[in-house]
Tab-separated table of C-alpha atoms and ligand atoms in Angstrom:
chain	number	residue	atom	x	y	z
A	1	MET	CA	26.867	-9.052	-6.479
A	2	THR	CA	24.342	-8.821	-3.392
A	3	GLU	CA	21.361	-7.057	-4.727
A	4	VAL	CA	20.270	-4.098	-2.267
A	5	VAL	CA	16.540	-3.761	-1.348
A	6	LEU	CA	14.506	-1.043	0.486
A	7	VAL	CA	11.339	-2.350	2.131
A	8	THR	CA	9.102	0.437	3.525
A	9	GLY	CA	6.581	-0.174	6.433
A	10	ALA	CA	9.172	-2.461	7.758
A	11	SER	CA	7.952	-1.838	11.544
A	12	SER	CA	4.530	-3.755	11.173
A	13	GLY	CA	2.560	-5.913	9.027
A	14	VAL	CA	3.397	-6.803	5.627
A	15	GLY	CA	6.702	-4.947	5.444
A	16	GLU	CA	7.759	-6.503	8.824
A	17	ALA	CA	7.253	-10.003	7.228
A	18	LEU	CA	8.810	-9.117	4.025
A	19	ALA	CA	12.206	-7.366	5.183
A	20	PRO	CA	13.674	-10.481	7.014
A	21	LEU	CA	12.400	-12.920	4.532
A	22	LEU	CA	14.546	-11.047	1.815
A	23	ALA	CA	17.468	-10.802	4.115
A	24	ALA	CA	17.178	-14.544	4.804
A	25	ARG	CA	17.296	-14.921	0.984
A	26	GLY	CA	20.564	-13.348	0.520
A	27	TYR	CA	19.562	-9.493	-0.280
A	28	ARG	CA	21.068	-6.780	1.602
A	29	VAL	CA	17.851	-5.316	2.977
A	30	TYR	CA	16.992	-1.816	4.634
A	31	GLY	CA	13.855	-1.546	6.612
A	32	MET	CA	12.167	1.773	6.566
A	33	SER	CA	9.256	3.108	8.768
A	34	ARG	CA	9.109	6.130	11.331
A	35	ARG	CA	10.054	3.702	14.260
A	36	ALA	CA	13.429	2.054	14.241
A	37	VAL	CA	13.370	-1.822	13.524
A	38	ASP	CA	14.927	-4.597	14.947
A	39	LEU	CA	14.572	-7.498	12.511
A	40	LYS	CA	16.915	-10.277	11.783
A	41	GLY	CA	19.499	-9.363	8.959
A	42	VAL	CA	17.632	-5.961	8.347
A	43	ILE	CA	19.495	-2.593	8.474
A	44	SER	CA	16.966	-0.154	10.158
A	45	LEU	CA	16.594	3.063	8.285
A	46	PRO	CA	14.099	5.269	10.087
A	47	ALA	CA	12.226	7.976	7.879
A	48	ASP	CA	8.837	9.419	7.408
A	49	VAL	CA	7.790	8.956	3.672
A	50	THR	CA	5.714	12.154	3.680
A	51	ASP	CA	9.055	14.315	4.607
A	52	ALA	CA	10.663	14.221	1.112
A	53	ARG	CA	13.902	15.980	2.243
A	54	SER	CA	14.517	13.081	4.861
A	55	LEU	CA	13.560	10.450	2.598
A	56	VAL	CA	16.355	11.734	0.135
A	57	GLN	CA	18.887	11.659	2.901
A	58	SER	CA	17.955	8.072	3.908
A	59	VAL	CA	18.196	6.872	0.145
A	60	ASP	CA	21.399	8.792	0.022
A	61	ARG	CA	22.780	6.707	2.998
A	62	ILE	CA	22.006	3.324	1.118
A	63	ILE	CA	23.861	4.738	-1.723
A	64	ALA	CA	26.648	5.731	0.243
A	65	GLU	CA	27.030	2.486	2.086
A	66	THR	CA	26.263	0.049	-0.954
A	67	GLY	CA	26.786	2.226	-4.137
A	68	ARG	CA	23.380	0.509	-5.409
A	69	LEU	CA	19.679	0.328	-4.930
A	70	ASP	CA	17.959	-2.626	-6.973
A	71	ALA	CA	14.360	-2.947	-5.481
A	72	VAL	CA	12.038	-0.882	-3.639
A	73	LEU	CA	8.968	-2.657	-2.075
A	74	HIS	CA	6.855	0.020	-0.665
A	75	CYS	CA	4.495	-1.526	1.951
A	76	ALA	CA	4.283	1.712	4.358
A	77	GLY	CA	0.616	3.049	4.330
A	78	ILE	CA	-2.285	4.122	6.586
A	79	GLY	CA	-6.054	3.548	6.669
A	80	GLY	CA	-8.769	5.546	8.296
A	81	ALA	CA	-12.586	5.463	8.701
A	82	GLY	CA	-15.158	8.308	8.789
A	83	PRO	CA	-17.973	9.840	6.380
A	84	VAL	CA	-16.841	12.435	3.774
A	85	GLU	CA	-19.236	14.921	5.344
A	86	GLN	CA	-17.910	14.745	8.851
A	87	MET	CA	-14.466	13.097	8.888
A	88	PRO	CA	-11.877	15.690	10.132
A	89	THR	CA	-10.173	17.081	6.787
A	90	GLU	CA	-6.880	16.893	8.591
A	91	ARG	CA	-7.134	13.011	9.158
A	92	ALA	CA	-8.353	12.432	5.522
A	93	ARG	CA	-5.423	14.517	4.099
A	94	GLN	CA	-2.932	12.597	6.298
A	95	ILE	CA	-4.139	9.481	4.608
A	96	MET	CA	-3.538	11.153	1.231
A	97	GLU	CA	-0.400	12.568	2.353
A	98	THR	CA	0.949	9.153	3.482
A	99	ASN	CA	-0.441	6.872	0.799
A	100	PHE	CA	-0.210	9.081	-2.299
A	101	TRP	CA	2.220	11.698	-1.818
A	102	GLY	CA	4.563	9.368	0.256
A	103	SER	CA	4.571	7.099	-2.614
A	104	TRP	CA	5.375	10.083	-4.913
A	105	ASN	CA	8.128	11.198	-2.469
A	106	LEU	CA	9.613	7.701	-2.517
A	107	CYS	CA	9.414	7.348	-6.380
A	108	GLN	CA	11.308	10.631	-6.640
A	109	ALA	CA	13.964	9.652	-4.184
A	110	THR	CA	14.610	6.016	-5.393
A	111	ILE	CA	14.027	5.969	-9.255
A	112	PRO	CA	17.291	7.726	-10.163
A	113	HIS	CA	18.972	4.920	-8.429
A	114	LEU	CA	16.749	2.063	-9.406
A	115	ARG	CA	17.201	2.999	-13.028
A	116	LYS	CA	20.843	2.381	-12.785
A	117	SER	CA	20.279	-1.031	-11.642
A	118	PRO	CA	20.546	-3.818	-14.214
A	119	ARG	CA	17.094	-5.107	-13.153
A	120	GLY	CA	15.456	-2.471	-11.117
A	121	ARG	CA	12.141	-3.175	-9.378
A	122	LEU	CA	9.747	-0.899	-7.824
A	123	VAL	CA	6.701	-2.538	-6.110
A	124	LEU	CA	4.069	-0.237	-4.525
A	125	VAL	CA	1.577	-1.728	-2.358
A	126	GLY	CA	-1.938	-0.507	-2.952
A	127	SER	CA	-5.227	-2.205	-2.257
A	128	ILE	CA	-8.317	-3.803	-3.588
A	129	ALA	CA	-10.122	-0.569	-2.065
A	130	GLY	CA	-8.289	1.430	-4.856
A	131	PHE	CA	-10.457	-0.127	-7.393
A	132	MET	CA	-13.851	0.950	-5.702
A	133	GLY	CA	-15.348	3.254	-3.424
A	134	ILE	CA	-16.233	1.629	-0.031
A	135	PRO	CA	-18.452	3.558	2.343
A	136	PHE	CA	-16.775	5.453	5.162
A	137	ARG	CA	-13.390	4.809	3.843
A	138	SER	CA	-13.333	7.345	1.234
A	139	ALA	CA	-9.973	8.922	1.680
A	140	TYR	CA	-8.254	5.577	1.892
A	141	CYS	CA	-9.832	4.355	-1.258
A	142	ALA	CA	-9.071	7.671	-3.107
A	143	SER	CA	-5.425	7.471	-1.914
A	144	LYS	CA	-5.143	3.894	-3.350
A	145	ALA	CA	-6.830	4.697	-6.637
A	146	ALA	CA	-4.549	7.527	-6.913
A	147	LEU	CA	-1.585	5.478	-6.174
A	148	LYS	CA	-2.845	2.901	-8.876
A	149	THR	CA	-3.176	5.481	-11.720
A	150	MET	CA	0.168	6.931	-10.878
A	151	THR	CA	1.665	3.551	-11.190
A	152	ASP	CA	0.023	3.086	-14.723
A	153	SER	CA	1.399	6.554	-15.667
A	154	LEU	CA	4.981	5.422	-14.373
A	155	ARG	CA	5.157	2.342	-15.981
A	156	MET	CA	4.865	3.970	-19.467
A	157	GLU	CA	7.128	6.785	-18.662
A	158	LEU	CA	9.782	4.099	-17.571
A	159	LYS	CA	9.497	2.383	-21.079
A	160	GLY	CA	13.039	1.732	-22.404
A	161	THR	CA	14.772	1.837	-18.941
A	162	ASN	CA	15.937	-1.036	-16.940
A	163	LEU	CA	13.309	-0.354	-14.215
A	164	GLN	CA	9.950	-2.101	-14.003
A	165	ALA	CA	7.370	-0.959	-11.757
A	166	THR	CA	4.044	-2.508	-10.647
A	167	MET	CA	1.269	-2.195	-7.923
A	168	VAL	CA	0.120	-5.182	-5.679
A	169	ALA	CA	-3.328	-4.812	-4.524
A	170	PRO	CA	-4.189	-6.896	-1.438
A	171	GLY	CA	-7.377	-7.668	0.126
A	172	ASP	CA	-7.810	-7.901	3.845
A	173	ILE	CA	-4.490	-8.776	5.745
A	174	ALA	CA	-4.604	-9.591	9.359
A	175	THR	CA	-2.250	-6.876	10.878
A	176	ASN	CA	-2.364	-4.206	13.282
A	177	SER	CA	-3.532	-1.531	10.764
A	178	ILE	CA	-7.064	-1.425	11.880
A	179	ALA	CA	-5.824	-1.059	15.556
A	180	THR	CA	-3.564	1.840	14.753
A	181	GLN	CA	-5.515	3.938	12.310
A	182	TYR	CA	-7.932	6.640	12.971
A	183	ARG	CA	-11.471	5.599	13.118
A	184	GLN	CA	-13.870	8.306	13.701
A	185	PRO	CA	-16.220	7.721	16.942
A	186	ALA	CA	-19.697	6.666	15.832
A	187	GLU	CA	-21.160	8.822	18.488
A	188	ASP	CA	-19.657	12.040	16.969
A	189	LEU	CA	-21.582	11.503	13.606
A	190	ASP	CA	-24.883	12.622	12.525
A	191	PRO	CA	-27.560	9.993	13.347
A	192	VAL	CA	-28.124	9.410	9.705
A	193	TYR	CA	-24.788	7.569	9.484
A	194	GLN	CA	-24.442	6.074	12.949
A	195	ALA	CA	-25.876	2.641	12.496
A	196	ARG	CA	-24.478	1.955	8.914
A	197	TYR	CA	-21.097	3.530	9.921
A	198	ARG	CA	-21.040	1.158	12.883
A	199	LYS	CA	-22.002	-1.786	10.971
A	200	ALA	CA	-19.497	-1.014	8.029
A	201	ASP	CA	-16.678	-0.367	10.487
A	202	ASP	CA	-17.048	-3.220	12.476
A	203	GLY	CA	-17.323	-5.437	9.373
A	204	MET	CA	-14.171	-3.901	8.004
A	205	ALA	CA	-12.396	-4.598	11.568
A	206	ALA	CA	-13.661	-8.247	11.461
A	207	ASN	CA	-12.698	-8.808	7.733
A	208	VAL	CA	-9.164	-7.410	8.435
A	209	ASN	CA	-8.636	-9.681	11.781
A	210	HIS	CA	-9.736	-12.684	9.594
A	211	GLY	CA	-7.729	-11.648	6.626
A	212	MET	CA	-4.726	-13.397	4.981
A	213	ASP	CA	-1.523	-13.651	6.890
A	214	ALA	CA	1.143	-11.153	6.349
A	215	GLY	CA	3.898	-13.617	5.836
A	216	TYR	CA	1.636	-15.261	2.713
A	217	VAL	CA	1.374	-11.481	1.273
A	218	ALA	CA	5.115	-10.965	1.781
A	219	GLU	CA	5.706	-14.486	-0.270
A	220	GLU	CA	3.650	-13.160	-3.001
A	221	ILE	CA	5.374	-9.747	-3.347
A	222	TYR	CA	8.759	-11.818	-3.338
A	223	LYS	CA	7.363	-14.181	-6.242
A	224	ILE	CA	6.296	-10.767	-8.125
A	225	MET	CA	9.658	-9.066	-7.728
A	226	ASN	CA	11.351	-11.894	-9.178
A	227	LYS	CA	9.202	-12.132	-12.241
A	228	ASP	CA	11.001	-11.385	-15.611
A	229	THR	CA	8.150	-9.083	-16.821
A	230	LEU	CA	5.903	-7.163	-14.344
A	231	ASP	CA	2.217	-6.826	-15.063
A	232	PRO	CA	0.730	-3.402	-14.245
A	233	TYR	CA	-0.863	-4.798	-11.185
A	234	TYR	CA	-1.364	-7.727	-9.291
A	235	VAL	CA	-4.493	-8.507	-6.827
A	236	VAL	CA	-3.629	-10.674	-3.909
A	237	GLY	CA	-6.785	-12.178	-2.181
A	238	GLU	CA	-9.380	-14.659	-1.936
A	239	PHE	CA	-11.502	-15.304	-5.139
A	240	LEU	CA	-14.501	-12.887	-4.436
A	241	GLN	CA	-12.077	-10.125	-3.508
A	242	ARG	CA	-10.075	-10.568	-6.773
A	243	ALA	CA	-13.337	-10.913	-8.723
A	244	SER	CA	-14.661	-7.641	-7.225
A	245	THR	CA	-11.897	-5.757	-8.925
A	246	VAL	CA	-13.143	-6.992	-12.296
A	247	ALA	CA	-16.915	-6.572	-11.466
A	248	SER	CA	-16.488	-2.996	-10.400
A	249	ARG	CA	-15.101	-2.177	-13.791
A	250	TRP	CA	-17.462	-4.321	-15.997
A	251	LEU	CA	-20.586	-4.133	-14.350
A	252	PRO	CA	-23.034	-1.073	-15.130
A	253	GLY	CA	-22.411	1.478	-12.458
A	254	ARG	CA	-26.016	1.054	-10.641
A	255	VAL	CA	-25.770	-2.816	-10.580
A	256	TRP	CA	-22.212	-2.655	-9.039
A	257	GLU	CA	-23.235	0.085	-6.308
A	258	ARG	CA	-26.364	-2.541	-5.586
A	259	VAL	CA	-24.117	-5.570	-5.255
A	260	LEU	CA	-21.377	-3.532	-2.967
A	261	GLY	CA	-24.448	-1.694	-1.356
A	262	ARG	CA	-25.900	-5.067	-0.272
A	263	TYR	CA	-22.680	-6.180	1.402
A	264	TYR	CA	-22.430	-2.969	3.433
A	265	SER	CA	-26.057	-2.399	4.240
B	301	NAP	N1	-4.148	-4.517	6.391
B	301	NAP	C1	-4.870	-4.724	5.405
B	301	NAP	O1	-6.115	-5.515	5.529
B	301	NAP	C2	-4.556	-4.179	4.085
B	301	NAP	C3	-5.332	-4.543	2.832
B	301	NAP	C4	-5.060	-3.875	1.660
B	301	NAP	C5	-3.901	-3.066	1.592
B	301	NAP	N2	-3.188	-2.939	2.707
B	301	NAP	C6	-1.915	-2.032	2.321
B	301	NAP	O2	-0.677	-2.868	2.717
B	301	NAP	C7	0.337	-2.008	3.129
B	301	NAP	C8	0.721	-2.567	4.493
B	301	NAP	O3	-0.309	-2.552	5.322
B	301	NAP	P1	-0.195	-3.416	6.819
B	301	NAP	O4	-1.514	-3.733	7.014
B	301	NAP	O5	0.916	-4.144	6.785
B	301	NAP	O6	0.071	-2.064	7.617
B	301	NAP	P2	0.455	-1.747	9.252
B	301	NAP	O7	0.711	-3.034	9.824
B	301	NAP	O8	-0.333	-0.933	9.784
B	301	NAP	O9	1.942	-1.315	9.102
B	301	NAP	C9	1.958	0.186	8.326
B	301	NAP	C10	3.579	0.342	8.106
B	301	NAP	O10	3.706	1.640	7.529
B	301	NAP	C11	4.626	2.318	8.162
B	301	NAP	N3	4.301	3.706	8.067
B	301	NAP	C12	3.028	4.526	8.139
B	301	NAP	N4	3.124	5.653	7.896
B	301	NAP	C13	4.363	5.932	7.565
B	301	NAP	C14	5.165	7.105	7.256
B	301	NAP	N5	4.648	8.296	7.066
B	301	NAP	N6	6.581	6.760	6.739
B	301	NAP	C15	7.024	5.788	6.870
B	301	NAP	N7	6.546	4.542	7.405
B	301	NAP	C16	5.118	4.695	7.601
B	301	NAP	C17	4.304	1.874	9.667
B	301	NAP	O11	5.416	2.165	10.320
B	301	NAP	P3	5.709	3.558	11.450
B	301	NAP	O12	4.286	3.575	12.180
B	301	NAP	O13	6.832	3.050	12.393
B	301	NAP	O14	5.930	4.531	10.487
B	301	NAP	C18	4.264	0.462	9.464
B	301	NAP	O15	5.582	-0.117	9.385
B	301	NAP	C19	-0.329	-0.613	3.315
B	301	NAP	O16	-0.093	0.205	2.226
B	301	NAP	C20	-1.890	-0.879	3.337
B	301	NAP	O17	-2.471	0.365	3.044
B	301	NAP	C21	-3.428	-3.384	3.929
């Protein structure tokens, strides 16, 4: 039986690399994003994850066409930059709406079907930023931290079912995400923030541009979804990024803040 897989975020970056990779390896793949996709072997399924009703309709289409859903690989997400004090609230809310509530909507729409698969897999893409607060990226960090704890809860709730869930937390990936996200103009900010904001934002853009290849992250997700037993989360990134997720939890708070602060000062 051909396994049926839904990849979100299929119009760009990791999802765009992952969907055709899975199609080439024999899965029946549906690629979801707001824009339609034209990828080899991938069935385009345009939907907005923030719109719960249209999401359910899209998932119903998969079930009507195939009768099953075996894996959901949730790569859709957005970033954004600005200080807590001054970032327009609707921009911050949109990040939470997409990254957290969009994931929530996706879980509600797909879990009833994934549980019927003999080997259901739900892989939610978070971020290393979900393990720590990064200056001027608060809404993004908060959205990914919320996704992480939601995944922790979900895993325990799914005990005894055929469905395993996990979160994949990558470090920087060289995709269009920086170019397409909202970044508050530095000149709109109070002078107290301007220089540090410019430095942090330029640094973030440079790190993403020199980040991992999306194809590499797609391969890692493929390996993870095929493990027999999934860990609560997987950090994918260079050594220092992986170590930071451990250090942020184990170092005393002020020590960790000084370490991270030096990186961003
Ligand atoms: N790039 C990085 O450095 C990095 C690092 C750590 C974690 N991540 C995470 O990894 C995932 C993939 O990132 P990426 O860099 O590949 O991003 P990307 O290139 O910007 O692609 C994001 C994808 O999400 C889709 N999307 C955004 N909002 C959506 C919505 N409301 N409904 C449906 N689809 C939506 C976009 O398609 P449409 O615009 O067509 O809807 C696009 O296909 C994200 O969750 C991101 O937060 C990225």
